[in-house]
Coordinates of C-alpha atoms in Angstrom, one line a residue:
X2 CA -92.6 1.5 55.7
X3 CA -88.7 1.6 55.5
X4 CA -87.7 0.5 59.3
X5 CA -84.3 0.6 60.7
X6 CA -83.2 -1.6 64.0
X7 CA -81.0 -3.2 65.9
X8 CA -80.8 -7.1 67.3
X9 CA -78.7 -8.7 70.6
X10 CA -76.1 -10.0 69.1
X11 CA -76.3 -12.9 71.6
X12 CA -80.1 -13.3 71.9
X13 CA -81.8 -11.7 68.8
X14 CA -83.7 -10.2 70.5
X15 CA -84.6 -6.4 69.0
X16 CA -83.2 -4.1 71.1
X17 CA -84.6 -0.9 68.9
X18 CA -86.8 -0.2 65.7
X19 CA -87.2 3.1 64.0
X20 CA -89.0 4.4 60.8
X21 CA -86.2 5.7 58.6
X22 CA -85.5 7.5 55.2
X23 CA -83.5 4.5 54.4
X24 CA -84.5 3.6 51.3
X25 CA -84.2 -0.3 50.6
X26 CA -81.7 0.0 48.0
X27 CA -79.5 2.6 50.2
X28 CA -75.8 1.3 50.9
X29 CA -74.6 -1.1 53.5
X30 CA -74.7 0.4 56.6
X31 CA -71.6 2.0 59.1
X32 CA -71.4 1.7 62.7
X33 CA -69.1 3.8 64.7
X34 CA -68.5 6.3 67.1
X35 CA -71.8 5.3 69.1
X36 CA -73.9 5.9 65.6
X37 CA -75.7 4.1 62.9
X38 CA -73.9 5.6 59.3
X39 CA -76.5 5.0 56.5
X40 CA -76.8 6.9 53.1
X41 CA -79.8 7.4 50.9
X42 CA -81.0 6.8 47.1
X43 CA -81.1 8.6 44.3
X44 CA -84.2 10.2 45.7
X45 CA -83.0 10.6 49.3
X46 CA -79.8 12.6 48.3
X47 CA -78.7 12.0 52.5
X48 CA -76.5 10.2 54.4
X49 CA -77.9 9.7 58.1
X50 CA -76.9 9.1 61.4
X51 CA -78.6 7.0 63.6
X52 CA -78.1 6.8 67.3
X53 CA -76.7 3.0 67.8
X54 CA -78.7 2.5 71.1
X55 CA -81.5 4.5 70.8
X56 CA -82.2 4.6 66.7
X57 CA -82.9 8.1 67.0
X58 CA -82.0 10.1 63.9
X59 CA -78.6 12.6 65.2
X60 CA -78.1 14.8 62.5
X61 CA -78.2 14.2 58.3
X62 CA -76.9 15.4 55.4
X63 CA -78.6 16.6 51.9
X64 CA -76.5 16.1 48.7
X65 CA -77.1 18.4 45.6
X66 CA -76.3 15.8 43.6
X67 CA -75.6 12.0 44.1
X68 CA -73.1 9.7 42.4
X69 CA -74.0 6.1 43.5
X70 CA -76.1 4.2 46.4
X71 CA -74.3 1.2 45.8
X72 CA -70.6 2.0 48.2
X73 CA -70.7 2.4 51.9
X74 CA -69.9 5.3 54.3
X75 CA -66.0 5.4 56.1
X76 CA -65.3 6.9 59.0
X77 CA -62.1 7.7 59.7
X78 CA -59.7 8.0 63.0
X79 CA -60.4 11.6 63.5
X80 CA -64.6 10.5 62.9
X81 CA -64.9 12.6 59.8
X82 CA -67.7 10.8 57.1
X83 CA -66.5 10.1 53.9
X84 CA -69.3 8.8 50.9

């Protein structure tokens, strides 16, 4: 299973873990704005966002088509998502 989740920064100690669509050759992952930025494969076609305290999915996005998993997601000052 692909799981997603987050660590104490301090302790290590998990503080979440969720199954996810994450794919394990996705892109690095983004974290602002109180969510978890991570986009999909080749096969996943979605970028996702992740609540960064609870690891609950908040909304996604499908692509038609999909250039490369390899960059990471930006968010910018106004929080728009740019892949």
């Amino acid at each position: 299973s692909k799981k997603l989740f987050a660590l104490d920064s301090k302790s290590g100690t998990k503080l979440w873990e969720t199954l996810s669509a994450w794919p394990n050759r996705a892109s690095g992952l983004t974290v602002a704005n109180g969510l978890v930025y991570l986009t999909g494969d080749f096969d996943t076609k979605t970028i996702f966002a992740h609540n960064s305290k609870t690891g609950s999915v908040q909304w996604k996005f499908p692509f038609k088509s999909f250039g490369s998993s390899s960059g990471s997601t930006v968010i910018d000052k106004n929080a728009n998502v740019y892949y």
